[in-house]
Amino acid sequence: MFVPYLLDGWIVATLVALASGFAGFFVVLRRESFAAHALPMAAFPGAAAAVLFGVAQIYGLVAAALLGVGLLLWLKRGQRNDAATALALVALLALGALFLSLSGRYADAVYALLFGQVFAVGPGDIAPAVALGVLVPLAVLAGFRPLLLSALAPELASVRGANCGWVDALFLLLLALAAALALPVTGALLVFSLMTGPAGAACVLLRSPKAALALSVGLALALIWSALALSYATGWPAGFFTGALAAVLYLAARMWRRARRARPSPGWA
Amino acid sequence: MFEGFWTSQVVWNALLIGGAAAVLSGCIGVFTVLRGQSFAGHALADVSSAGGALSLLLGINPMLGFFGLGLLGALGLSGRRQGDGDLAAGILLGAGLGLTALLLHFAISLRNSTGAAAVVMFGSLFSAPPGAGALALGSALAGVVLLGVIHRPLLLSSLDAGLAAVRGVNIRLVAGVFLVLLALAVTLSAMAVGAILSTALLIGPAAAALRLTRRPGLACALAAGLGVFCAWGGVALAYASYGFTPGRVWPVSFFIVALVFCTYAAASLRRA
Amino acid sequence: MSMALEVSGLTVRLGGREVLRDVGFALAPGAFCGLIGANGSGKTTLLRTILGFETAAAGRVTRDGAVGYVPQKLELAPDMPVRARDLVALGLDGQRFGFSFPSARRRRVVAEMLEAVDLLGFADQRVGELSGGQLQRVLIAHALVSKPKLLLLDEPLANLDLRAAAEIVALLKRVAGQGVSVLISAHDMNPLLGAMHQLVYLANGRAASGRTEQVVRTEVLSELYGYHIDVIRVHGRILVVAGDGHVHAHDHEHVATIP
C-alpha cells in the first residue's frame, strides 16, 4: 500500500485533505454550500481542456476554477437567478464532455474526472499540490478572524472596518484553489463531500471555532486516508468511500449531538 | 453531411427518445420552476445516476434503473420538509454519487463496458437500446396525461398551499404524484443527455417559456416545443459533426445542452 | 464639550426615493437617545448612514471616536461553532488579518465584558443557542469591548418579551451612565421612557428631536403622529398610548394623570 509508485498518491491526497479541511470549515460556517458545489463543476471543463491540449491538469483546473469565481461574483452582484445559474453549470459540464470526447480519451477520462482517480497522480503533480496544499491553509489561518466575523454578520465586520466584498472574494478564491487541487483525487462530483462532511461534523461536535477548524482538518485527513486504504484493500473506487464515509461522519456527529442534548447537561446553567 | 440521416434506425431511436424526453420534461419543468423545486430535480438526477449504473451492470434497460432509483429518491424527498439544510442534503447526495462511482466501477470492470461512466453521466442517444424509443414515447405520453389529470390541484397548491388545503385538495397526494412525474421526467432526460446534464432539459426550456408567458398551459406547450427543437437540433448537429473533426462524433448531449442554453439566453434577452 | 455625534441637514436617497430629508440632531457624551418611528420610517437608513454604509446626498455626520453597532436581526444557525466569548473577542480585532494567539489579557477583557452584561455563565454557550435577550446582550458586549464612545442599536427590543426588554434597557442605561452615548431605534417608545434623555422622532423622512420631557407631551406627540396620543402617568411612570382619535378637551394638558 505504501510502495514507492503509490507514495505520490498518498502525499497529494494528504495535501488535498489539508486544503479541503481548512476551506470546508468556512464553507459550512458561511453556508456557501452552493459555491462548494458549483466551483468543482466550473473546474471540470478546465481539467478536460488540459487533457485535450496535453497540459498538466492542475493549470487547467486552477484557471477554470478562477473563471468560476469570477462567474459566481458576477452572479452575486445581480439578483441570483436559480435557473440561469443551474443552466450555466450544466453548460460548463457539457463543455467538459465535449473537450474529453475530442481528446479521444472520453471513456476513462470521464470516470476519472467525475469520480476521482487518486493513484494516477504522477511525480510532476507533487510540486503544484504542495504549493496549493500549503497556501490554502495558511491563507485561511491568516484570514481567520475576518472570515469568521463576516460569516456571523457582514455588517458587524463592516463596522469594525473589514471590507466584506474583499473577504468574500478571498474566501471564494481559496475555495476555488482547494477545489482545483481536490478534483483529480476525489472527482468533480465528490469534492463537496470531502469539504463539507468532515467540516460539518466538526461544527456539530465542537463549540470553539479554532477547535472545530482543527477537528475539521483532522477528520478530512482521516477520511481521505481511510478512503484510500479501503480502496486499496478492496479494489473499489476511492470516490465511493469518500462519499459514503463523509455522510457517515456527518450523520454520526448529528446523532451524537442529539443524544447528548436529550440529557440535561450541567454546562448549561 | 446528412446522408442516411432519415433512414438510420439509430437516428430514429435517438429522435424518439430525445423528443419524448423534451416533451415530458418541458411540461413537468414548468411546474418544477413554478413550485421552486429545481433543487429536487437536480437531486433526483444525481440519485438516479446510481440506477443508470446499476442497469448497465445488470444488463437491463437503463430506463428501469434510472426510474427505479429516481422513485427511491422521490420517496426520500417527500419525507423531507422543504429547505431544511442544504448541507445535509448535499452530503447525502454525495453518498449517492459515491454509490454511482462504485456501480460504474463494477460495470466497467465486470462487464467490460469502458464507456459506462460517460453513457450514464453524459448520455449517449446514439447508443440507446433499440426498443428504448417506443418505451420512452409511451411513458412520456402517460406522464403528460397524468399531469393533465392533476394539473388544476397541482397549480393551486403550487401557488398557495394553504388555499389549496382549504379548497379540499389533498396536498400530500398531489405533491407525491408530482414527485413521481418528476422522477419520470428526470429518467427520460437522463436517457437523452445523461444524469448530470438532465437539469438542462428539465429546467432550461421551462424557464425560457416562463420568460415568454405566464400562462401555465401555454408555457407547458412552449417549453415542450422549445425542448423538442433543442433535442432534435442536437441530434442533427451531432450527426453532422462527423464532418467537423474527421472520424470523431461530438457528443449529442453537448449540442442539446448548448442549444438549451442559447434558447434560455435568447428568451432572457427578450424581456430585458 | 464636544458632541459624541452630530447630524445636520442629512438627506439620503435610496433607489431614487428620498428616505431622509434634512435630518439634524446631536448627542452629548453619555446621552441616551431613542430613535422612534414606524417600520419603514427610515430608522435603519439613518443608523446605516451614521455608520457610513450609505452615502448622504446632502448634510453631514460628525462622530467623535469609535462606534459600536448592534444590528437588527442576526440569524445564526444553532450548529455554528462560535461561543459567546468568541463573538465578544471578535469585537476586539475581528477585522484584522494575520495570526492570533490566545492571551491571558484578551481572555480577561472578554470575561469582564461578559460580566458587565451579566452573561459570564453563558460564555461557553454557542451563540446560535442563546435566547433573543441573551444574544442582544452578547452583541452589546461585542460592540462595547473595543470601548467606543457611541453605541448604535437597531431595534434591539423588537422580538423580546417584556422582562428581557426591560433588562436590556437597564443595561443600556448603565452603559450611558459610564459616558457612552447610546442611540437606540424602536417603533415603540414605552420601554425606553424611563431611561432616555432625548428622542429623535422620524416620520415621512423628517425628524423632530428634543429632550424627552419636551417631546413626550400629548400635543406634541399627537401632532407628530397625526393622531390623538395620550401621555399618561401611572405609578410614577409615563406611558404613551393611542387615544380613540377624537380631539379631547384636555389636549392642552401636558400629561394626563391617573391617580
PDB file of C-alpha atoms in Angstrom, chain B residues 129-260:
ATOM      1  CA  PRO B 129     -31.069   0.197 -26.939  1.00  0.00           C
ATOM      2  CA  PRO B 130     -33.355  -0.198 -29.995  1.00  0.00           C
ATOM      3  CA  GLY B 131     -36.606  -0.685 -28.087  1.00  0.00           C
ATOM      4  CA  ALA B 132     -35.982   2.308 -25.843  1.00  0.00           C
ATOM      5  CA  GLY B 133     -37.567   4.792 -28.240  1.00  0.00           C
ATOM      6  CA  ALA B 134     -41.025   3.261 -28.121  1.00  0.00           C
ATOM      7  CA  LEU B 135     -40.842   2.796 -24.352  1.00  0.00           C
ATOM      8  CA  ALA B 136     -39.746   6.424 -23.867  1.00  0.00           C
ATOM      9  CA  LEU B 137     -42.559   7.702 -26.082  1.00  0.00           C
ATOM     10  CA  GLY B 138     -45.148   5.599 -24.250  1.00  0.00           C
ATOM     11  CA  SER B 139     -44.059   6.703 -20.799  1.00  0.00           C
ATOM     12  CA  ALA B 140     -43.826  10.342 -21.866  1.00  0.00           C
ATOM     13  CA  LEU B 141     -47.423  10.197 -23.153  1.00  0.00           C
ATOM     14  CA  ALA B 142     -48.563   8.529 -19.935  1.00  0.00           C
ATOM     15  CA  GLY B 143     -46.743  11.203 -17.931  1.00  0.00           C
ATOM     16  CA  VAL B 144     -48.315  14.065 -19.873  1.00  0.00           C
ATOM     17  CA  VAL B 145     -51.791  12.540 -19.460  1.00  0.00           C
ATOM     18  CA  LEU B 146     -51.272  12.114 -15.721  1.00  0.00           C
ATOM     19  CA  LEU B 147     -50.033  15.688 -15.479  1.00  0.00           C
ATOM     20  CA  GLY B 148     -53.160  16.795 -17.309  1.00  0.00           C
ATOM     21  CA  VAL B 149     -55.300  14.974 -14.759  1.00  0.00           C
ATOM     22  CA  ILE B 150     -53.679  16.641 -11.736  1.00  0.00           C
ATOM     23  CA  HIS B 151     -52.777  19.998 -13.249  1.00  0.00           C
ATOM     24  CA  ARG B 152     -55.532  22.029 -11.569  1.00  0.00           C
ATOM     25  CA  PRO B 153     -54.906  20.980  -7.954  1.00  0.00           C
ATOM     26  CA  LEU B 154     -51.169  20.978  -8.684  1.00  0.00           C
ATOM     27  CA  LEU B 155     -51.248  24.544  -9.908  1.00  0.00           C
ATOM     28  CA  LEU B 156     -53.383  25.683  -6.996  1.00  0.00           C
ATOM     29  CA  SER B 157     -51.147  24.012  -4.426  1.00  0.00           C
ATOM     30  CA  SER B 158     -48.049  25.419  -6.153  1.00  0.00           C
ATOM     31  CA  LEU B 159     -49.373  28.944  -5.897  1.00  0.00           C
ATOM     32  CA  ASP B 160     -50.828  28.774  -2.409  1.00  0.00           C
ATOM     33  CA  ALA B 161     -50.668  25.539  -0.438  1.00  0.00           C
ATOM     34  CA  GLY B 162     -52.857  26.918   2.354  1.00  0.00           C
ATOM     35  CA  LEU B 163     -55.598  27.978  -0.041  1.00  0.00           C
ATOM     36  CA  ALA B 164     -55.462  24.615  -1.803  1.00  0.00           C
ATOM     37  CA  ALA B 165     -55.862  22.793   1.508  1.00  0.00           C
ATOM     38  CA  VAL B 166     -58.899  24.907   2.382  1.00  0.00           C
ATOM     39  CA  ARG B 167     -60.403  24.064  -1.012  1.00  0.00           C
ATOM     40  CA  GLY B 168     -60.125  20.378  -0.131  1.00  0.00           C
ATOM     41  CA  VAL B 169     -57.050  19.486  -2.190  1.00  0.00           C
ATOM     42  CA  ASN B 170     -55.049  16.591  -0.794  1.00  0.00           C
ATOM     43  CA  ILE B 171     -51.732  18.427  -0.927  1.00  0.00           C
ATOM     44  CA  ARG B 172     -49.600  15.472   0.075  1.00  0.00           C
ATOM     45  CA  LEU B 173     -51.110  13.270  -2.602  1.00  0.00           C
ATOM     46  CA  VAL B 174     -50.658  15.934  -5.266  1.00  0.00           C
ATOM     47  CA  ALA B 175     -47.068  16.577  -4.184  1.00  0.00           C
ATOM     48  CA  GLY B 176     -46.356  12.850  -4.162  1.00  0.00           C
ATOM     49  CA  VAL B 177     -47.764  12.278  -7.656  1.00  0.00           C
ATOM     50  CA  PHE B 178     -45.791  15.265  -8.867  1.00  0.00           C
ATOM     51  CA  LEU B 179     -42.549  13.858  -7.463  1.00  0.00           C
ATOM     52  CA  VAL B 180     -43.217  10.575  -9.298  1.00  0.00           C
ATOM     53  CA  LEU B 181     -43.775  12.540 -12.517  1.00  0.00           C
ATOM     54  CA  LEU B 182     -40.601  14.490 -11.813  1.00  0.00           C
ATOM     55  CA  ALA B 183     -38.716  11.210 -11.412  1.00  0.00           C
ATOM     56  CA  LEU B 184     -40.114  10.057 -14.762  1.00  0.00           C
ATOM     57  CA  ALA B 185     -39.101  13.305 -16.466  1.00  0.00           C
ATOM     58  CA  VAL B 186     -35.620  13.085 -14.968  1.00  0.00           C
ATOM     59  CA  THR B 187     -35.401   9.468 -16.155  1.00  0.00           C
ATOM     60  CA  LEU B 188     -36.206  10.376 -19.754  1.00  0.00           C
ATOM     61  CA  SER B 189     -33.887  13.386 -19.671  1.00  0.00           C
ATOM     62  CA  ALA B 190     -31.118  11.245 -18.215  1.00  0.00           C
ATOM     63  CA  MET B 191     -31.663   8.787 -21.096  1.00  0.00           C
ATOM     64  CA  ALA B 192     -31.325  11.670 -23.523  1.00  0.00           C
ATOM     65  CA  VAL B 193     -28.488  13.800 -22.161  1.00  0.00           C
ATOM     66  CA  GLY B 194     -27.178  11.870 -19.149  1.00  0.00           C
ATOM     67  CA  ALA B 195     -27.897  12.093 -15.461  1.00  0.00           C
ATOM     68  CA  ILE B 196     -25.837  15.152 -14.552  1.00  0.00           C
ATOM     69  CA  LEU B 197     -26.937  17.104 -17.610  1.00  0.00           C
ATOM     70  CA  SER B 198     -30.644  16.235 -17.284  1.00  0.00           C
ATOM     71  CA  THR B 199     -31.241  19.502 -15.396  1.00  0.00           C
ATOM     72  CA  ALA B 200     -30.748  21.278 -18.706  1.00  0.00           C
ATOM     73  CA  LEU B 201     -33.767  19.669 -20.412  1.00  0.00           C
ATOM     74  CA  LEU B 202     -35.859  19.876 -17.254  1.00  0.00           C
ATOM     75  CA  ILE B 203     -35.242  23.500 -16.276  1.00  0.00           C
ATOM     76  CA  GLY B 204     -33.960  25.216 -19.413  1.00  0.00           C
ATOM     77  CA  PRO B 205     -36.907  25.140 -21.844  1.00  0.00           C
ATOM     78  CA  ALA B 206     -39.355  25.608 -18.952  1.00  0.00           C
ATOM     79  CA  ALA B 207     -37.536  28.655 -17.601  1.00  0.00           C
ATOM     80  CA  ALA B 208     -37.282  30.085 -21.109  1.00  0.00           C
ATOM     81  CA  ALA B 209     -41.006  29.516 -21.706  1.00  0.00           C
ATOM     82  CA  LEU B 210     -41.890  31.174 -18.398  1.00  0.00           C
ATOM     83  CA  ARG B 211     -39.906  34.196 -19.508  1.00  0.00           C
ATOM     84  CA  LEU B 212     -42.155  34.452 -22.558  1.00  0.00           C
ATOM     85  CA  THR B 213     -45.550  33.764 -20.999  1.00  0.00           C
ATOM     86  CA  ARG B 214     -47.009  33.492 -17.514  1.00  0.00           C
ATOM     87  CA  ARG B 215     -49.911  31.265 -18.542  1.00  0.00           C
ATOM     88  CA  PRO B 216     -49.065  27.764 -17.286  1.00  0.00           C
ATOM     89  CA  GLY B 217     -50.804  25.837 -20.070  1.00  0.00           C
ATOM     90  CA  LEU B 218     -49.195  27.882 -22.812  1.00  0.00           C
ATOM     91  CA  ALA B 219     -45.857  27.724 -21.014  1.00  0.00           C
ATOM     92  CA  CYS B 220     -46.051  23.909 -20.975  1.00  0.00           C
ATOM     93  CA  ALA B 221     -46.709  23.745 -24.707  1.00  0.00           C
ATOM     94  CA  LEU B 222     -43.988  26.296 -25.428  1.00  0.00           C
ATOM     95  CA  ALA B 223     -41.473  24.511 -23.171  1.00  0.00           C
ATOM     96  CA  ALA B 224     -42.227  21.190 -24.846  1.00  0.00           C
ATOM     97  CA  GLY B 225     -41.778  22.802 -28.271  1.00  0.00           C
ATOM     98  CA  LEU B 226     -38.514  24.501 -27.351  1.00  0.00           C
ATOM     99  CA  GLY B 227     -37.269  21.276 -25.759  1.00  0.00           C
ATOM    100  CA  VAL B 228     -38.044  19.246 -28.881  1.00  0.00           C
ATOM    101  CA  PHE B 229     -36.297  21.868 -31.015  1.00  0.00           C
ATOM    102  CA  CYS B 230     -33.171  21.623 -28.818  1.00  0.00           C
ATOM    103  CA  ALA B 231     -33.218  17.816 -28.680  1.00  0.00           C
ATOM    104  CA  TRP B 232     -33.744  17.280 -32.395  1.00  0.00           C
ATOM    105  CA  GLY B 233     -31.378  20.095 -33.279  1.00  0.00           C
ATOM    106  CA  GLY B 234     -28.776  18.474 -31.069  1.00  0.00           C
ATOM    107  CA  VAL B 235     -29.221  15.093 -32.745  1.00  0.00           C
ATOM    108  CA  ALA B 236     -28.914  16.660 -36.191  1.00  0.00           C
ATOM    109  CA  LEU B 237     -25.803  18.665 -35.266  1.00  0.00           C
ATOM    110  CA  ALA B 238     -24.153  15.643 -33.675  1.00  0.00           C
ATOM    111  CA  TYR B 239     -24.895  13.651 -36.825  1.00  0.00           C
ATOM    112  CA  ALA B 240     -23.348  16.407 -38.903  1.00  0.00           C
ATOM    113  CA  SER B 241     -20.338  16.692 -36.578  1.00  0.00           C
ATOM    114  CA  TYR B 242     -18.701  13.750 -38.349  1.00  0.00           C
ATOM    115  CA  GLY B 243     -17.607  16.411 -40.747  1.00  0.00           C
ATOM    116  CA  PHE B 244     -16.252  18.855 -38.125  1.00  0.00           C
ATOM    117  CA  THR B 245     -13.438  16.721 -36.811  1.00  0.00           C
ATOM    118  CA  PRO B 246     -12.755  13.790 -39.106  1.00  0.00           C
ATOM    119  CA  GLY B 247     -13.732  10.447 -37.672  1.00  0.00           C
ATOM    120  CA  ARG B 248     -14.986  11.757 -34.358  1.00  0.00           C
ATOM    121  CA  VAL B 249     -18.611  12.450 -33.370  1.00  0.00           C
ATOM    122  CA  TRP B 250     -19.141  15.302 -30.958  1.00  0.00           C
ATOM    123  CA  PRO B 251     -21.374  14.297 -28.023  1.00  0.00           C
ATOM    124  CA  VAL B 252     -25.097  14.763 -28.732  1.00  0.00           C
ATOM    125  CA  SER B 253     -25.552  15.939 -25.163  1.00  0.00           C
ATOM    126  CA  PHE B 254     -23.171  18.813 -25.701  1.00  0.00           C
ATOM    127  CA  PHE B 255     -25.209  20.104 -28.629  1.00  0.00           C
ATOM    128  CA  ILE B 256     -28.522  19.694 -26.818  1.00  0.00           C
ATOM    129  CA  VAL B 257     -27.281  21.484 -23.683  1.00  0.00           C
ATOM    130  CA  ALA B 258     -25.687  24.228 -25.765  1.00  0.00           C
ATOM    131  CA  LEU B 259     -28.942  24.761 -27.685  1.00  0.00           C
ATOM    132  CA  VAL B 260     -30.919  24.839 -24.421  1.00  0.00           C
TER     133      VAL B 260
END
